Coordinates of C-alpha atoms in Angstrom, one line a residue:
M1 CA 121.5 80.5 113.1
R2 CA 123.8 79.7 110.1
A3 CA 122.3 80.0 106.6
A4 CA 124.7 77.3 105.4
E5 CA 123.2 74.5 107.2
L6 CA 119.5 76.3 106.5
I7 CA 120.0 76.2 103.0
E8 CA 121.3 72.4 103.0
E9 CA 118.3 71.4 105.9
K10 CA 115.9 73.0 103.1
R11 CA 118.1 71.7 99.8
N12 CA 117.3 68.4 100.8
G13 CA 113.5 68.8 102.0
R14 CA 112.8 69.7 105.6
E15 CA 111.4 72.2 107.3
H16 CA 113.2 75.2 109.0
D17 CA 112.6 76.0 113.3
P18 CA 110.1 79.3 111.9
A19 CA 112.0 81.2 114.9
E20 CA 115.7 80.5 112.7
L21 CA 113.8 80.6 109.4
A22 CA 112.8 84.3 110.9
E23 CA 116.7 85.1 111.4
L24 CA 117.6 83.7 108.3
V25 CA 115.3 86.8 107.2
L26 CA 116.1 89.3 109.4
A27 CA 120.2 89.2 109.3
Y28 CA 119.5 89.4 105.0
A29 CA 118.2 91.9 105.7
R30 CA 121.3 94.1 108.7
D31 CA 123.6 92.2 105.4
E32 CA 124.2 89.3 107.4
V33 CA 124.2 86.8 105.1
P34 CA 125.3 87.5 101.1
D35 CA 123.2 87.5 98.1
Y36 CA 124.5 83.8 97.2
Q37 CA 124.3 82.2 100.2
M38 CA 120.2 83.9 100.1
A39 CA 120.4 82.8 96.0
A40 CA 120.9 79.4 96.7
W41 CA 118.1 79.0 99.6
C42 CA 115.3 80.3 97.2
M43 CA 116.7 78.1 95.2
A44 CA 116.6 75.5 97.4
V45 CA 113.0 76.4 98.1
Y46 CA 112.1 76.6 94.4
F47 CA 112.5 72.9 94.3
N48 CA 110.9 72.2 98.2
G49 CA 108.9 74.1 98.6
L50 CA 107.3 76.4 102.0
T51 CA 105.3 74.6 104.4
D52 CA 102.0 77.4 105.9
S53 CA 103.9 77.1 109.0
E54 CA 106.9 78.3 107.2
T55 CA 104.8 80.9 105.2
H56 CA 104.1 82.6 108.2
A57 CA 106.7 82.8 109.8
L58 CA 109.3 84.5 106.3
T59 CA 106.4 87.0 105.7
D60 CA 106.7 87.9 109.8
A61 CA 110.3 88.6 109.6
M62 CA 110.0 90.8 106.4
I63 CA 107.2 92.8 107.5
R64 CA 109.5 92.6 111.1
S65 CA 112.4 93.7 109.0
G66 CA 111.0 97.4 108.7
E67 CA 108.1 100.8 109.8
T68 CA 104.7 99.6 109.9
L69 CA 101.8 101.4 110.1
D70 CA 98.8 101.3 111.6
L71 CA 96.3 103.3 109.2
G72 CA 92.8 102.2 111.1
A73 CA 93.8 103.2 114.7
A74 CA 94.8 107.1 113.5
L75 CA 91.7 107.9 111.7
G76 CA 89.5 105.4 113.8
R77 CA 88.3 103.5 110.9
K78 CA 88.0 100.6 109.4
V79 CA 90.8 101.4 106.2
V80 CA 90.7 99.2 103.0
D81 CA 93.0 98.5 100.7
K82 CA 93.0 96.3 96.9
H83 CA 96.0 95.4 95.1
S84 CA 96.2 93.4 91.6
T85 CA 99.1 91.0 91.1
G86 CA 99.8 93.0 87.5
G87 CA 98.3 92.6 83.9
V88 CA 98.0 94.8 80.5
G89 CA 96.0 98.0 80.8
D90 CA 95.4 97.5 84.3
K91 CA 94.2 100.0 85.8
T92 CA 91.7 99.4 88.5
S93 CA 92.9 101.0 91.5
I94 CA 93.0 104.3 89.7
A95 CA 88.9 103.9 89.7
V96 CA 88.1 101.5 92.4
G97 CA 90.0 104.3 94.8
P98 CA 87.3 107.4 94.6
I99 CA 84.3 104.9 94.0
V100 CA 85.2 103.9 97.6
A101 CA 85.8 106.9 99.4
A102 CA 82.8 108.4 97.3
C103 CA 80.7 105.8 99.4
G104 CA 82.6 106.8 102.5
V105 CA 85.1 104.4 103.3
P106 CA 88.5 105.6 103.3
L107 CA 91.3 103.2 100.8
G108 CA 94.6 103.4 102.0
K109 CA 97.3 102.0 99.0
M110 CA 100.8 102.0 98.4
S111 CA 101.7 100.9 95.1
G112 CA 104.6 99.7 92.8
R113 CA 106.2 100.5 89.5
G114 CA 106.0 98.7 86.4
L115 CA 108.7 96.4 84.5
G116 CA 107.8 94.4 81.8
H117 CA 105.3 94.2 79.8
T118 CA 103.1 95.0 83.4
G119 CA 102.9 98.5 84.3
G120 CA 102.9 100.1 87.7
T121 CA 100.1 102.0 89.5
L122 CA 102.9 105.0 90.0
D123 CA 104.0 105.8 86.7
K124 CA 100.3 106.0 85.1
L125 CA 99.6 108.5 88.0
E126 CA 102.4 110.5 87.1
S127 CA 101.8 111.1 84.0
I128 CA 99.3 114.2 84.9
P129 CA 101.0 116.7 85.7
G130 CA 102.1 117.8 89.0
F131 CA 101.1 114.2 90.9
R132 CA 102.8 113.3 94.0
V133 CA 103.2 110.0 95.1
E134 CA 105.7 110.3 98.1
L135 CA 104.1 111.4 100.9
T136 CA 104.6 111.4 104.7
T137 CA 103.0 109.4 106.7
D138 CA 101.9 112.2 108.7
E139 CA 100.5 112.8 105.2
L140 CA 98.9 110.6 104.4
I141 CA 96.9 110.4 106.8
A142 CA 95.8 114.4 106.7
Q143 CA 94.1 113.3 103.2
L144 CA 92.3 110.6 104.2
R145 CA 90.6 112.2 107.3
D146 CA 90.1 114.8 104.2
V147 CA 89.2 113.0 101.2
G148 CA 88.9 109.7 102.3
M149 CA 91.7 107.6 99.9
A150 CA 96.1 108.2 98.6
I151 CA 97.6 105.7 97.0
V152 CA 101.2 106.3 97.0
G153 CA 104.4 104.8 96.6
Q154 CA 105.7 101.9 99.3
T155 CA 108.2 104.3 101.7
A156 CA 112.5 102.8 102.2
N157 CA 111.5 101.6 105.9
L158 CA 108.6 99.7 104.5
V159 CA 109.1 95.6 104.3
P160 CA 112.8 96.2 102.7
A161 CA 114.1 92.6 103.5
D162 CA 111.1 91.7 101.2
K163 CA 112.3 94.7 98.3
K164 CA 115.4 93.0 99.2
L165 CA 114.9 89.4 98.4
Y166 CA 112.7 89.9 95.7
A167 CA 115.8 92.8 93.2
L168 CA 117.3 89.0 94.2
R169 CA 114.7 86.2 93.1
D170 CA 114.8 88.9 89.5
V171 CA 117.6 88.1 88.6
T172 CA 118.5 85.0 90.0
A173 CA 115.4 83.3 88.5
T174 CA 113.7 81.6 91.7
V175 CA 110.2 85.1 90.7
D176 CA 107.8 82.1 90.6
I177 CA 107.1 80.6 94.0
V178 CA 103.4 80.3 94.9
P179 CA 104.5 80.7 99.0
L180 CA 107.7 83.1 98.6
I181 CA 104.8 85.8 95.9
A182 CA 102.6 85.5 98.4
S183 CA 104.6 86.8 101.1
S184 CA 106.0 89.3 99.5
I185 CA 103.2 90.6 98.3
M186 CA 101.1 89.8 102.6
S187 CA 103.8 91.5 104.2
K188 CA 103.8 94.9 102.2
K189 CA 99.8 94.9 102.8
L190 CA 99.7 93.8 106.6
A191 CA 102.3 96.2 106.8
A192 CA 101.0 99.2 104.9
G193 CA 98.3 98.5 107.6
A194 CA 94.9 97.8 105.8
H195 CA 92.4 95.5 107.4
A196 CA 90.4 94.3 104.9
I197 CA 92.1 93.2 101.6
V198 CA 91.1 92.6 97.8
L199 CA 93.0 90.4 96.2
D200 CA 92.8 90.9 92.8
V201 CA 94.8 87.6 91.1
K202 CA 95.0 87.4 87.2
V203 CA 95.6 84.6 85.9
G204 CA 96.0 83.9 81.7
D205 CA 98.4 85.0 78.9
G206 CA 99.1 88.4 80.4
A207 CA 99.4 87.5 83.6
F208 CA 102.3 85.8 85.9
M209 CA 99.5 83.2 87.1
K210 CA 98.8 81.3 83.2
T211 CA 96.5 78.8 85.1
L212 CA 93.6 79.0 87.3
D213 CA 94.8 76.4 89.4
D214 CA 98.5 78.4 89.8
A215 CA 95.5 80.7 90.8
R216 CA 94.1 79.5 93.2
A217 CA 97.0 77.8 94.8
L218 CA 98.3 81.6 95.2
A219 CA 95.3 82.5 96.5
T220 CA 94.0 80.4 98.3
E221 CA 98.1 81.3 100.3
M222 CA 97.4 84.7 100.5
I223 CA 94.1 84.7 101.9
G224 CA 96.1 81.8 104.8
I225 CA 98.8 84.7 105.6
G226 CA 95.8 87.8 106.3
T227 CA 93.3 85.5 108.2
R228 CA 96.5 84.6 110.4
A229 CA 97.2 88.3 111.1
G230 CA 93.1 88.5 111.6
R231 CA 92.7 90.4 108.3
D232 CA 89.8 90.4 105.9
V233 CA 91.0 88.6 103.0
T234 CA 89.0 88.4 99.6
C235 CA 90.7 87.3 96.3
L236 CA 89.0 88.0 92.4
L237 CA 90.7 85.6 90.1
T238 CA 90.1 87.7 86.5
D239 CA 91.1 86.8 83.4
M240 CA 94.1 88.7 81.5
D241 CA 94.1 86.6 78.3
Q242 CA 93.0 89.9 76.9
P243 CA 94.3 93.3 78.0
L244 CA 91.7 94.7 80.8
G245 CA 89.5 97.3 78.9
R246 CA 90.7 99.6 76.3
A247 CA 93.8 101.0 77.3
V248 CA 97.3 100.2 77.5
G249 CA 99.6 103.1 78.9
N250 CA 100.0 105.2 81.3
A251 CA 98.3 108.4 80.4
L252 CA 95.7 106.3 78.4
E253 CA 94.7 103.9 80.9
I254 CA 94.4 107.8 83.7
L255 CA 91.9 108.5 80.9
E256 CA 90.1 105.0 80.5
A257 CA 90.0 105.5 84.8
R258 CA 88.5 108.1 85.0
D259 CA 85.7 107.5 82.1
T260 CA 85.1 104.8 83.8
V261 CA 84.8 106.5 87.5
R262 CA 82.3 108.6 85.6
G263 CA 80.5 105.4 84.1
D264 CA 81.1 106.1 80.6
G265 CA 84.6 103.4 80.9
P266 CA 85.0 99.7 79.1
E267 CA 82.4 97.3 79.9
D268 CA 84.8 94.7 80.9
F269 CA 87.1 97.3 82.8
T270 CA 83.5 98.2 84.7
E271 CA 82.4 95.0 85.6
L272 CA 85.6 94.5 87.2
V273 CA 85.6 97.5 89.4
L274 CA 82.7 97.7 90.5
N275 CA 83.1 93.8 91.3
A276 CA 86.5 94.9 93.1
C277 CA 84.1 98.3 95.4
A278 CA 81.5 95.6 96.4
R279 CA 83.7 93.4 97.7
L280 CA 85.4 96.5 99.9
L281 CA 82.5 97.9 100.9
A282 CA 81.1 95.1 102.0
H283 CA 84.4 94.4 104.0
S284 CA 84.4 97.7 105.5
D285 CA 82.3 99.3 109.1
L286 CA 79.3 100.4 107.0
G287 CA 77.9 96.7 108.3
I288 CA 76.5 95.5 104.6
D289 CA 76.5 93.2 102.0
V290 CA 78.2 92.8 99.3
D291 CA 75.2 93.0 97.0
E292 CA 74.3 96.4 98.7
G293 CA 77.7 97.3 98.3
R294 CA 77.5 96.8 94.6
R295 CA 74.6 99.3 94.8
R296 CA 76.6 102.0 96.6
A297 CA 78.9 102.2 93.8
E298 CA 76.8 101.9 91.3
T299 CA 75.3 105.0 92.7
A300 CA 78.1 106.8 93.1
V301 CA 79.6 107.0 89.9
A302 CA 76.1 107.5 88.7
D303 CA 75.4 110.6 90.6
G304 CA 79.0 112.6 90.6
S305 CA 80.7 111.8 93.8
A306 CA 82.6 109.1 92.9
L307 CA 83.8 111.6 89.9
D308 CA 84.0 114.8 92.6
V309 CA 86.5 112.2 95.1
Y310 CA 88.5 111.7 92.0
E311 CA 89.0 115.5 91.4
R312 CA 89.9 116.7 95.2
W313 CA 92.2 112.9 95.1
V314 CA 94.0 114.0 92.4
R315 CA 94.9 117.5 93.9
A316 CA 95.2 116.1 97.3
Q317 CA 98.6 115.2 95.7
G318 CA 100.0 118.3 93.7
G319 CA 98.4 116.9 90.5
D320 CA 95.9 118.4 87.9
P321 CA 92.6 116.7 87.3
D322 CA 91.6 117.8 84.1
P323 CA 91.9 115.5 81.1
D324 CA 93.0 117.2 78.2
V325 CA 96.8 118.5 80.1
L326 CA 97.6 114.7 79.6
E327 CA 100.3 115.0 77.1
R328 CA 99.2 112.9 74.0
A329 CA 101.3 111.1 71.8
P330 CA 102.2 112.8 69.0
T331 CA 101.8 110.3 65.6
R332 CA 99.0 107.7 66.4
R333 CA 98.6 104.3 63.6
V334 CA 95.3 102.2 63.9
V335 CA 95.3 98.9 63.3
P336 CA 93.3 97.2 60.9
A337 CA 91.0 94.1 60.2
P338 CA 92.9 91.5 57.6
R339 CA 89.4 90.3 56.6
D340 CA 85.7 89.2 58.0
G341 CA 85.6 87.4 60.9
V342 CA 85.0 87.7 64.7
V343 CA 88.2 88.5 67.3
T344 CA 89.2 84.6 68.5
R345 CA 91.6 86.3 70.1
V346 CA 93.4 89.2 71.4
G347 CA 97.2 88.2 73.3
A348 CA 97.7 90.5 76.7
L349 CA 101.0 89.4 76.0
D350 CA 101.7 90.8 72.8
V351 CA 100.6 94.1 73.8
G352 CA 101.9 93.9 76.4
I353 CA 104.5 94.0 75.1
A354 CA 104.4 96.0 72.5
A355 CA 103.4 98.8 74.7
L356 CA 106.8 98.6 76.1
E357 CA 108.2 98.4 73.0
L358 CA 106.9 102.6 72.3
G359 CA 108.4 102.9 75.4
A360 CA 105.1 103.1 78.1
G361 CA 107.8 100.7 80.7
R362 CA 110.4 99.4 81.4
R363 CA 112.5 96.5 81.0
T364 CA 115.0 97.8 83.8
K365 CA 113.9 99.7 87.1
D366 CA 116.5 102.5 85.8
D367 CA 114.8 102.9 82.5
P368 CA 112.5 106.3 82.0
V369 CA 108.3 106.2 80.6
D370 CA 106.8 107.5 77.6
H371 CA 104.1 108.5 79.3
A372 CA 102.2 109.2 76.2
V373 CA 102.5 106.8 74.1
G374 CA 100.2 103.3 74.8
V375 CA 97.8 100.8 72.4
L376 CA 93.8 101.2 72.4
C377 CA 92.1 98.0 71.9
F378 CA 88.7 98.9 69.9
A379 CA 88.1 95.4 69.2
K380 CA 88.4 92.1 72.2
R381 CA 87.6 89.0 71.8
G382 CA 84.1 87.7 70.3
D383 CA 83.4 91.1 68.3
A384 CA 82.8 90.8 64.8
V385 CA 85.0 92.8 62.2
L386 CA 85.2 93.8 59.5
A387 CA 87.6 94.0 56.7
G388 CA 89.7 96.9 57.4
D389 CA 87.9 97.9 60.5
D390 CA 90.1 99.5 63.2
L391 CA 91.1 96.4 65.3
A392 CA 93.1 99.1 67.8
E393 CA 95.5 101.7 67.2
V394 CA 98.3 102.8 68.3
H395 CA 100.4 105.8 70.3
A396 CA 103.4 106.5 69.7
R397 CA 106.4 109.0 69.7
D398 CA 107.6 108.6 65.2
D399 CA 106.8 107.0 62.7
A400 CA 109.4 104.2 63.4
T401 CA 108.0 102.7 66.4
A402 CA 104.9 103.0 65.0
E403 CA 104.8 100.6 62.2
Q404 CA 106.9 98.9 64.2
A405 CA 104.1 98.6 66.6
V406 CA 101.4 97.8 65.2
A407 CA 103.1 95.0 63.2
A408 CA 102.9 93.3 67.4
V409 CA 99.6 95.0 68.0
L410 CA 98.4 93.2 64.6
A411 CA 100.1 89.1 65.2
A412 CA 98.7 90.1 68.8
Y413 CA 95.2 89.5 67.4
E414 CA 93.5 86.7 66.1
I415 CA 90.0 86.7 63.4
G416 CA 88.3 83.6 63.0
S417 CA 84.9 82.8 61.9
D418 CA 82.6 81.5 65.1
A419 CA 82.4 83.2 68.7
P420 CA 84.6 82.2 70.7
P421 CA 82.8 80.6 74.1
A422 CA 82.0 83.5 76.5
R423 CA 84.3 84.4 78.9
G424 CA 83.3 86.9 82.0
I425 CA 85.8 89.3 83.8
L426 CA 85.2 86.8 86.7
L427 CA 86.5 83.7 86.5
D428 CA 86.2 82.9 90.6
V429 CA 85.9 84.5 94.4
M430 CA 87.8 82.6 96.6
E431 CA 87.5 84.6 100.8

């Protein structure tokens, strides 16, 4: 394999031999192919794409670049996993895990950190004092047996080729390539050992996929990769034209996830959580359908068993589940409605950037995260408001950043005279 020949081949729109493509990826992971050549290959892929065969070869090579887990073999059970493509206020996994586990199905998940306007599950969990996101494989398996769920950070040896390739794509304007996105997501899911996966593909202003057609294309790629690997995969295409739920910011989202687990969450977020739980339970070894999965998930919330699992899970990973221990921001400012009307827009991207500027997110991977700050969006699309009503509330570290965030969040809202067309959280389901 000569990297220059493969670059030329893809530049000219020809299809790679799967074995040669795999060797390119593995050689890059071994530092035998320089960044400048791999960047050139990524740009060629950006313009000419990859076939299904090439995408599968790429995914398989990235998995083979490191270690793999087989949680099902270790537990003697079918293990499920849930993944989101990233959004504003997306704390879904933190609520889904305890509900699914309370229904008797183990959920093992490796998560990442946030970058830019989308938050990371690990950052949110680390707002809980003492919470450990790094577990050994033995600790992970033991916790799955004892508690029924675990959410941990990706180990350094799991799919290292993807970690290296993604960092390169991030700085060479080659992130938004559907086959590379699909391969990146699915290589980690497959290497982590789950047998059934529900993928939440966000669509809209605050998402990577701006249109439903683009989201369907990504979902199709990921389902194809999973099916070829013998996994059960369902993609939920969900709305990200406005923030999910009310809370945007790490500790604020932990509070909202916990509220949802005990039955007091926002309507849109609760609906997404229960939909994801129903699909995961239907894919499990319980032998039930989606309707029964939904019923069992609702029961686990109503009878308190999901909240019990949440508290056991947090304690198992070293954290304190008492919501009173979460850090609160010292400065709060309301965002008042400027006039009477109906909320026609709450720009997810604008709110996400406002939270980022407050310190809730990071611009580079080494930036610190302020777990206490963020935004609560009280008014959502379709809500009627009067002038002076609280549209949102900013939680900030000081007066200066609070005032800046108030202006930014106010700009995210549009208020008209007529209600916008009704649109639920779930836009499509693909299997």
